[in-house]
């Protein structure tokens, strides 16, 4: 908590870890595999719930750990900033392992495109250090996914579905999410995909951190 207070006290410093809902959220990177049309950062909005998430540079592992402080003070530690945490996979796993050893519960919020980025199945690396995955589905078909999420890699929607199947073999607690109100997107159809893949589903409200 002390680390978070220190971060908030200095308005000019980017936020590396922030507290919401009794959880601690980690802002590991601003880089993304997607360019979501609804993303606050593409609408020049870098503040989320009063926390400035624009990073001047990629934070070091030790800086993140210092910003978190005692991880057991939170219900969950969640990798979730205005960027895709798996783009810094080495640092993500390093931080998660250290926090796990201290007894923290760890969740990764991801776009589910890590296997496409690294061109191999990286989900076995999550075992033992990530407790839960929250994966952004955001559309019930490829056309709408491409429209709203504007992926930088080809075949992203199918890559995402394949990632969910692979991750399920490693992490028992997986939730797919979709933002309510995106034009054309059917929340029940997204829920059906989650049910077909045997994972949980949660609708999200835009700009609400979860
Ligand atoms: S994945 Fe998240 S941070 Fe990245 S562009 Fe989409 S909404 Fe923004």
PDB file of C-alpha atoms and ligand atoms in Angstrom:
ATOM      1  CA  UNK A   1       0.000   0.000   0.000  1.00  0.00           C
ATOM      2  CA  UNK A   2       2.865   2.337   0.844  1.00  0.00           C
ATOM      3  CA  UNK A   3       4.198   1.970  -2.698  1.00  0.00           C
ATOM      4  CA  UNK A   4       0.811   2.872  -4.170  1.00  0.00           C
ATOM      5  CA  UNK A   5       0.464   5.923  -1.963  1.00  0.00           C
ATOM      6  CA  UNK A   6       3.879   7.083  -3.018  1.00  0.00           C
ATOM      7  CA  UNK A   7       2.907   6.687  -6.678  1.00  0.00           C
ATOM      8  CA  UNK A   8      -0.325   8.618  -6.265  1.00  0.00           C
ATOM      9  CA  UNK A   9       1.370  11.408  -4.343  1.00  0.00           C
ATOM     10  CA  UNK A  10       3.590  12.211  -7.299  1.00  0.00           C
ATOM     11  CA  UNK A  11       1.291  13.331 -10.103  1.00  0.00           C
ATOM     12  CA  UNK A  12       4.101  13.597 -12.666  1.00  0.00           C
ATOM     13  CA  UNK A  13       5.163   9.979 -12.146  1.00  0.00           C
ATOM     14  CA  UNK A  14       3.421   7.293 -14.186  1.00  0.00           C
ATOM     15  CA  UNK A  15       1.468   4.746 -12.181  1.00  0.00           C
ATOM     16  CA  UNK A  16       3.153   1.338 -12.064  1.00  0.00           C
ATOM     17  CA  UNK A  17       0.681  -0.294  -9.682  1.00  0.00           C
ATOM     18  CA  UNK A  18      -2.749   0.953  -8.649  1.00  0.00           C
ATOM     19  CA  UNK A  19      -5.414  -0.112  -6.212  1.00  0.00           C
ATOM     20  CA  UNK A  20      -9.064  -0.702  -7.139  1.00  0.00           C
ATOM     21  CA  UNK A  21     -11.747  -2.983  -5.663  1.00  0.00           C
ATOM     22  CA  UNK A  22      -9.272  -4.299  -3.081  1.00  0.00           C
ATOM     23  CA  UNK A  23      -7.015  -5.538  -5.898  1.00  0.00           C
ATOM     24  CA  UNK A  24      -3.652  -4.272  -7.050  1.00  0.00           C
ATOM     25  CA  UNK A  25      -3.374  -3.705 -10.809  1.00  0.00           C
ATOM     26  CA  UNK A  26       0.011  -3.725 -12.511  1.00  0.00           C
ATOM     27  CA  UNK A  27       0.770  -1.408 -15.414  1.00  0.00           C
ATOM     28  CA  UNK A  28       3.611  -3.345 -17.092  1.00  0.00           C
ATOM     29  CA  UNK A  29       3.605  -1.885 -20.595  1.00  0.00           C
ATOM     30  CA  UNK A  30       1.780   0.471 -22.945  1.00  0.00           C
ATOM     31  CA  UNK A  31       2.477  -1.684 -26.013  1.00  0.00           C
ATOM     32  CA  UNK A  32      -0.366  -3.664 -27.563  1.00  0.00           C
ATOM     33  CA  UNK A  33      -1.051  -6.296 -30.183  1.00  0.00           C
ATOM     34  CA  UNK A  34      -4.400  -4.632 -30.793  1.00  0.00           C
ATOM     35  CA  UNK A  35      -5.448  -1.077 -31.582  1.00  0.00           C
ATOM     36  CA  UNK A  36      -8.963  -1.227 -30.188  1.00  0.00           C
ATOM     37  CA  UNK A  37     -11.167   1.550 -31.515  1.00  0.00           C
ATOM     38  CA  UNK A  38     -12.733   1.886 -28.055  1.00  0.00           C
ATOM     39  CA  UNK A  39      -9.385   2.052 -26.219  1.00  0.00           C
ATOM     40  CA  UNK A  40      -9.029   5.176 -24.085  1.00  0.00           C
ATOM     41  CA  UNK A  41      -5.378   5.616 -25.104  1.00  0.00           C
ATOM     42  CA  UNK A  42      -6.337   5.892 -28.785  1.00  0.00           C
ATOM     43  CA  UNK A  43      -8.722   8.597 -27.740  1.00  0.00           C
ATOM     44  CA  UNK A  44      -5.913  10.472 -25.951  1.00  0.00           C
ATOM     45  CA  UNK A  45      -7.182   9.397 -22.546  1.00  0.00           C
ATOM     46  CA  UNK A  46      -4.452   7.828 -20.426  1.00  0.00           C
ATOM     47  CA  UNK A  47      -6.091   8.276 -17.029  1.00  0.00           C
ATOM     48  CA  UNK A  48      -8.095   5.360 -15.657  1.00  0.00           C
ATOM     49  CA  UNK A  49     -10.015   5.999 -12.444  1.00  0.00           C
ATOM     50  CA  UNK A  50      -7.660   8.874 -11.629  1.00  0.00           C
ATOM     51  CA  UNK A  51      -4.480   6.910 -12.259  1.00  0.00           C
ATOM     52  CA  UNK A  52      -2.161   8.143 -15.009  1.00  0.00           C
ATOM     53  CA  UNK A  53      -1.147   5.024 -16.943  1.00  0.00           C
ATOM     54  CA  UNK A  54       1.025   6.558 -19.651  1.00  0.00           C
ATOM     55  CA  UNK A  55       4.503   5.123 -19.151  1.00  0.00           C
ATOM     56  CA  UNK A  56       7.621   7.063 -20.134  1.00  0.00           C
ATOM     57  CA  UNK A  57       9.567   3.803 -20.398  1.00  0.00           C
ATOM     58  CA  UNK A  58       9.033   0.104 -19.675  1.00  0.00           C
ATOM     59  CA  UNK A  59       9.322  -0.327 -15.887  1.00  0.00           C
ATOM     60  CA  UNK A  60      11.916  -2.692 -14.434  1.00  0.00           C
ATOM     61  CA  UNK A  61      10.828  -5.766 -12.478  1.00  0.00           C
ATOM     62  CA  UNK A  62      12.156  -4.279  -9.233  1.00  0.00           C
ATOM     63  CA  UNK A  63      10.276  -1.013  -9.798  1.00  0.00           C
ATOM     64  CA  UNK A  64       7.009  -2.915 -10.179  1.00  0.00           C
ATOM     65  CA  UNK A  65       7.643  -5.026  -7.084  1.00  0.00           C
ATOM     66  CA  UNK A  66       8.485  -1.899  -5.082  1.00  0.00           C
ATOM     67  CA  UNK A  67       5.285  -0.176  -6.280  1.00  0.00           C
ATOM     68  CA  UNK A  68       3.166  -3.150  -5.149  1.00  0.00           C
ATOM     69  CA  UNK A  69       4.687  -3.457  -1.688  1.00  0.00           C
ATOM     70  CA  UNK A  70       3.092  -6.293   0.288  1.00  0.00           C
ATOM     71  CA  UNK A  71       1.113  -8.382  -2.252  1.00  0.00           C
ATOM     72  CA  UNK A  72      -0.834 -10.163   0.483  1.00  0.00           C
ATOM     73  CA  UNK A  73      -2.545  -6.855   1.314  1.00  0.00           C
ATOM     74  CA  UNK A  74      -4.743  -7.374  -1.776  1.00  0.00           C
ATOM     75  CA  UNK A  75      -7.382  -9.888  -2.842  1.00  0.00           C
ATOM     76  CA  UNK A  76      -5.662 -10.292  -6.189  1.00  0.00           C
ATOM     77  CA  UNK A  77      -2.690  -8.926  -8.070  1.00  0.00           C
ATOM     78  CA  UNK A  78      -3.844  -8.273 -11.634  1.00  0.00           C
ATOM     79  CA  UNK A  79      -1.673  -7.621 -14.673  1.00  0.00           C
ATOM     80  CA  UNK A  80      -3.814  -5.024 -16.418  1.00  0.00           C
ATOM     81  CA  UNK A  81      -2.747  -1.646 -17.738  1.00  0.00           C
ATOM     82  CA  UNK A  82      -3.183   0.254 -20.958  1.00  0.00           C
ATOM     83  CA  UNK A  83      -1.132  -2.379 -22.766  1.00  0.00           C
ATOM     84  CA  UNK A  84      -0.784  -6.123 -23.268  1.00  0.00           C
ATOM     85  CA  UNK A  85       1.225  -7.644 -20.382  1.00  0.00           C
ATOM     86  CA  UNK A  86       2.314 -10.746 -22.340  1.00  0.00           C
ATOM     87  CA  UNK A  87       4.353  -8.534 -24.677  1.00  0.00           C
ATOM     88  CA  UNK A  88       6.780  -8.438 -21.725  1.00  0.00           C
ATOM     89  CA  UNK A  89       6.512 -12.146 -21.054  1.00  0.00           C
ATOM     90  CA  UNK A  90       9.886 -12.607 -19.298  1.00  0.00           C
ATOM     91  CA  UNK A  91       9.222  -9.749 -16.875  1.00  0.00           C
ATOM     92  CA  UNK A  92       5.601 -10.828 -16.377  1.00  0.00           C
ATOM     93  CA  UNK A  93       6.611 -14.366 -15.393  1.00  0.00           C
ATOM     94  CA  UNK A  94       9.429 -13.090 -13.191  1.00  0.00           C
ATOM     95  CA  UNK A  95       7.120 -10.736 -11.277  1.00  0.00           C
ATOM     96  CA  UNK A  96       4.293 -13.296 -11.053  1.00  0.00           C
ATOM     97  CA  UNK A  97       6.642 -16.002  -9.705  1.00  0.00           C
ATOM     98  CA  UNK A  98       8.057 -13.705  -7.034  1.00  0.00           C
ATOM     99  CA  UNK A  99       4.595 -12.543  -5.944  1.00  0.00           C
ATOM    100  CA  UNK A 100       3.286 -16.101  -5.946  1.00  0.00           C
ATOM    101  CA  UNK A 101       6.105 -17.141  -3.615  1.00  0.00           C
ATOM    102  CA  UNK A 102       4.919 -14.420  -1.247  1.00  0.00           C
ATOM    103  CA  UNK A 103       1.425 -15.931  -1.217  1.00  0.00           C
ATOM    104  CA  UNK A 104      -0.358 -13.640  -3.678  1.00  0.00           C
ATOM    105  CA  UNK A 105      -3.229 -14.633  -5.917  1.00  0.00           C
ATOM    106  CA  UNK A 106      -2.345 -13.652  -9.492  1.00  0.00           C
ATOM    107  CA  UNK A 107      -4.601 -12.866 -12.432  1.00  0.00           C
ATOM    108  CA  UNK A 108      -3.525 -11.982 -15.955  1.00  0.00           C
ATOM    109  CA  UNK A 109      -5.822  -9.841 -18.087  1.00  0.00           C
ATOM    110  CA  UNK A 110      -4.808 -10.511 -21.677  1.00  0.00           C
ATOM    111  CA  UNK A 111      -5.854 -10.213 -25.301  1.00  0.00           C
ATOM    112  CA  UNK A 112      -5.063 -13.919 -25.717  1.00  0.00           C
ATOM    113  CA  UNK A 113      -2.685 -13.393 -28.628  1.00  0.00           C
ATOM    114  CA  UNK A 114       0.582 -14.368 -26.935  1.00  0.00           C
ATOM    115  CA  UNK A 115       0.885 -17.675 -28.798  1.00  0.00           C
ATOM    116  CA  UNK A 116       0.505 -15.848 -32.100  1.00  0.00           C
ATOM    117  CA  UNK A 117       3.088 -13.247 -31.096  1.00  0.00           C
ATOM    118  CA  UNK A 118       5.690 -15.788 -29.912  1.00  0.00           C
ATOM    119  CA  UNK A 119       4.756 -18.391 -32.550  1.00  0.00           C
ATOM    120  CA  UNK A 120       4.591 -21.158 -29.936  1.00  0.00           C
ATOM    121  CA  UNK A 121       2.385 -22.242 -27.054  1.00  0.00           C
ATOM    122  CA  UNK A 122       3.539 -20.140 -24.097  1.00  0.00           C
ATOM    123  CA  UNK A 123       0.623 -21.130 -21.825  1.00  0.00           C
ATOM    124  CA  UNK A 124       2.594 -23.911 -20.017  1.00  0.00           C
ATOM    125  CA  UNK A 125       4.788 -21.104 -18.645  1.00  0.00           C
ATOM    126  CA  UNK A 126       1.773 -19.740 -16.747  1.00  0.00           C
ATOM    127  CA  UNK A 127       1.327 -22.888 -14.719  1.00  0.00           C
ATOM    128  CA  UNK A 128       2.238 -22.386 -11.075  1.00  0.00           C
ATOM    129  CA  UNK A 129       2.553 -18.607 -11.235  1.00  0.00           C
ATOM    130  CA  UNK A 130      -0.736 -17.399 -12.771  1.00  0.00           C
ATOM    131  CA  UNK A 131      -3.935 -18.438 -10.954  1.00  0.00           C
ATOM    132  CA  UNK A 132      -6.527 -16.978 -13.299  1.00  0.00           C
ATOM    133  CA  UNK A 133      -6.824 -15.614 -16.801  1.00  0.00           C
ATOM    134  CA  UNK A 134      -9.255 -12.976 -17.983  1.00  0.00           C
ATOM    135  CA  UNK A 135      -9.225 -12.976 -21.777  1.00  0.00           C
ATOM    136  CA  UNK A 136     -10.759 -10.257 -23.950  1.00  0.00           C
ATOM    137  CA  UNK A 137     -13.042 -11.814 -26.551  1.00  0.00           C
ATOM    138  CA  UNK A 138     -14.926  -8.639 -27.418  1.00  0.00           C
ATOM    139  CA  UNK A 139     -16.760 -10.037 -30.451  1.00  0.00           C
ATOM    140  CA  UNK A 140     -18.573 -13.187 -31.492  1.00  0.00           C
ATOM    141  CA  UNK A 141     -17.024 -13.332 -34.967  1.00  0.00           C
ATOM    142  CA  UNK A 142     -13.883 -12.414 -36.851  1.00  0.00           C
ATOM    143  CA  UNK A 143     -15.399  -9.555 -38.822  1.00  0.00           C
ATOM    144  CA  UNK A 144     -16.595  -7.703 -35.724  1.00  0.00           C
ATOM    145  CA  UNK A 145     -13.396  -8.524 -33.846  1.00  0.00           C
ATOM    146  CA  UNK A 146     -11.322  -6.961 -36.635  1.00  0.00           C
ATOM    147  CA  UNK A 147     -13.640  -3.959 -36.758  1.00  0.00           C
ATOM    148  CA  UNK A 148     -13.472  -3.181 -33.038  1.00  0.00           C
ATOM    149  CA  UNK A 149     -10.074  -4.508 -31.991  1.00  0.00           C
ATOM    150  CA  UNK A 150      -8.060  -3.761 -35.165  1.00  0.00           C
ATOM    151  CA  UNK A 151      -5.397  -6.447 -34.580  1.00  0.00           C
ATOM    152  CA  UNK A 152      -1.859  -5.956 -35.849  1.00  0.00           C
ATOM    153  CA  UNK A 153      -1.466  -9.663 -36.612  1.00  0.00           C
ATOM    154  CA  UNK A 154      -3.250 -11.841 -39.147  1.00  0.00           C
ATOM    155  CA  UNK A 155      -5.947 -14.361 -38.261  1.00  0.00           C
ATOM    156  CA  UNK A 156      -6.093 -12.878 -34.760  1.00  0.00           C
ATOM    157  CA  UNK A 157      -9.624 -14.021 -33.880  1.00  0.00           C
ATOM    158  CA  UNK A 158      -8.838 -17.684 -34.622  1.00  0.00           C
ATOM    159  CA  UNK A 159      -5.493 -17.335 -32.841  1.00  0.00           C
ATOM    160  CA  UNK A 160      -7.389 -16.022 -29.814  1.00  0.00           C
ATOM    161  CA  UNK A 161      -9.796 -18.975 -29.827  1.00  0.00           C
ATOM    162  CA  UNK A 162      -6.859 -21.415 -30.116  1.00  0.00           C
ATOM    163  CA  UNK A 163      -5.122 -19.664 -27.198  1.00  0.00           C
ATOM    164  CA  UNK A 164      -8.181 -20.159 -24.992  1.00  0.00           C
ATOM    165  CA  UNK A 165      -8.202 -23.900 -25.757  1.00  0.00           C
ATOM    166  CA  UNK A 166      -4.460 -24.169 -25.027  1.00  0.00           C
ATOM    167  CA  UNK A 167      -4.651 -22.099 -21.846  1.00  0.00           C
ATOM    168  CA  UNK A 168      -7.492 -24.212 -20.494  1.00  0.00           C
ATOM    169  CA  UNK A 169      -5.114 -27.171 -20.213  1.00  0.00           C
ATOM    170  CA  UNK A 170      -2.862 -25.139 -17.889  1.00  0.00           C
ATOM    171  CA  UNK A 171      -5.106 -22.750 -15.935  1.00  0.00           C
ATOM    172  CA  UNK A 172      -8.435 -23.941 -14.558  1.00  0.00           C
ATOM    173  CA  UNK A 173      -9.828 -20.450 -13.883  1.00  0.00           C
ATOM    174  CA  UNK A 174     -10.471 -18.721 -17.222  1.00  0.00           C
ATOM    175  CA  UNK A 175     -13.024 -15.989 -17.906  1.00  0.00           C
ATOM    176  CA  UNK A 176     -13.768 -14.481 -21.301  1.00  0.00           C
ATOM    177  CA  UNK A 177     -14.954 -10.879 -21.354  1.00  0.00           C
ATOM    178  CA  UNK A 178     -16.753  -8.697 -23.867  1.00  0.00           C
ATOM    179  CA  UNK A 179     -17.609  -5.014 -23.614  1.00  0.00           C
ATOM    180  CA  UNK A 180     -21.284  -4.239 -23.595  1.00  0.00           C
ATOM    181  CA  UNK A 181     -22.603  -1.886 -26.272  1.00  0.00           C
ATOM    182  CA  UNK A 182     -20.042  -2.369 -29.044  1.00  0.00           C
ATOM    183  CA  UNK A 183     -22.037  -1.986 -32.300  1.00  0.00           C
ATOM    184  CA  UNK A 184     -23.038  -5.370 -33.757  1.00  0.00           C
ATOM    185  CA  UNK A 185     -21.583  -7.418 -30.905  1.00  0.00           C
ATOM    186  CA  UNK A 186     -23.980  -9.863 -29.292  1.00  0.00           C
ATOM    187  CA  UNK A 187     -23.194 -10.510 -25.636  1.00  0.00           C
ATOM    188  CA  UNK A 188     -25.279 -13.744 -25.599  1.00  0.00           C
ATOM    189  CA  UNK A 189     -23.329 -14.979 -28.666  1.00  0.00           C
ATOM    190  CA  UNK A 190     -20.036 -14.201 -26.890  1.00  0.00           C
ATOM    191  CA  UNK A 191     -21.328 -16.049 -23.832  1.00  0.00           C
ATOM    192  CA  UNK A 192     -22.143 -19.017 -26.044  1.00  0.00           C
ATOM    193  CA  UNK A 193     -18.540 -19.143 -27.312  1.00  0.00           C
ATOM    194  CA  UNK A 194     -17.297 -19.201 -23.716  1.00  0.00           C
ATOM    195  CA  UNK A 195     -19.725 -21.991 -22.885  1.00  0.00           C
ATOM    196  CA  UNK A 196     -18.656 -23.994 -25.962  1.00  0.00           C
ATOM    197  CA  UNK A 197     -15.000 -23.630 -24.915  1.00  0.00           C
ATOM    198  CA  UNK A 198     -15.833 -24.610 -21.322  1.00  0.00           C
ATOM    199  CA  UNK A 199     -14.792 -21.347 -19.665  1.00  0.00           C
ATOM    200  CA  UNK A 200     -16.579 -18.606 -17.734  1.00  0.00           C
ATOM    201  CA  UNK A 201     -17.927 -15.379 -19.204  1.00  0.00           C
ATOM    202  CA  UNK A 202     -18.321 -11.847 -17.876  1.00  0.00           C
ATOM    203  CA  UNK A 203     -19.741  -8.840 -19.739  1.00  0.00           C
ATOM    204  CA  UNK A 204     -17.752  -5.670 -19.134  1.00  0.00           C
ATOM    205  CA  UNK A 205     -18.616  -1.992 -19.109  1.00  0.00           C
ATOM    206  CA  UNK A 206     -16.254   0.214 -21.108  1.00  0.00           C
ATOM    207  CA  UNK A 207     -13.658   2.010 -18.936  1.00  0.00           C
ATOM    208  CA  UNK A 208     -14.525  -0.089 -15.885  1.00  0.00           C
ATOM    209  CA  UNK A 209     -11.405  -1.908 -14.681  1.00  0.00           C
ATOM    210  CA  UNK A 210     -12.050  -5.503 -13.758  1.00  0.00           C
TER     211      UNK A 210
HETATM  212  S1  LIG B   1      -5.940  -4.359 -25.729  1.00  0.00           S
HETATM  213 FE1  LIG B   1      -6.549  -2.901 -24.141  1.00  0.00          FE
HETATM  214  S2  LIG B   1      -4.854  -1.430 -24.014  1.00  0.00           S
HETATM  215 FE2  LIG B   1      -4.604  -2.566 -25.954  1.00  0.00          FE
HETATM  216  S3  LIG B   1      -5.590  -1.319 -27.515  1.00  0.00           S
HETATM  217 FE3  LIG B   1      -7.125  -2.768 -26.752  1.00  0.00          FE
HETATM  218  S4  LIG B   1      -8.216  -1.728 -25.064  1.00  0.00           S
HETATM  219 FE4  LIG B   1      -6.300  -0.600 -25.498  1.00  0.00          FE
END
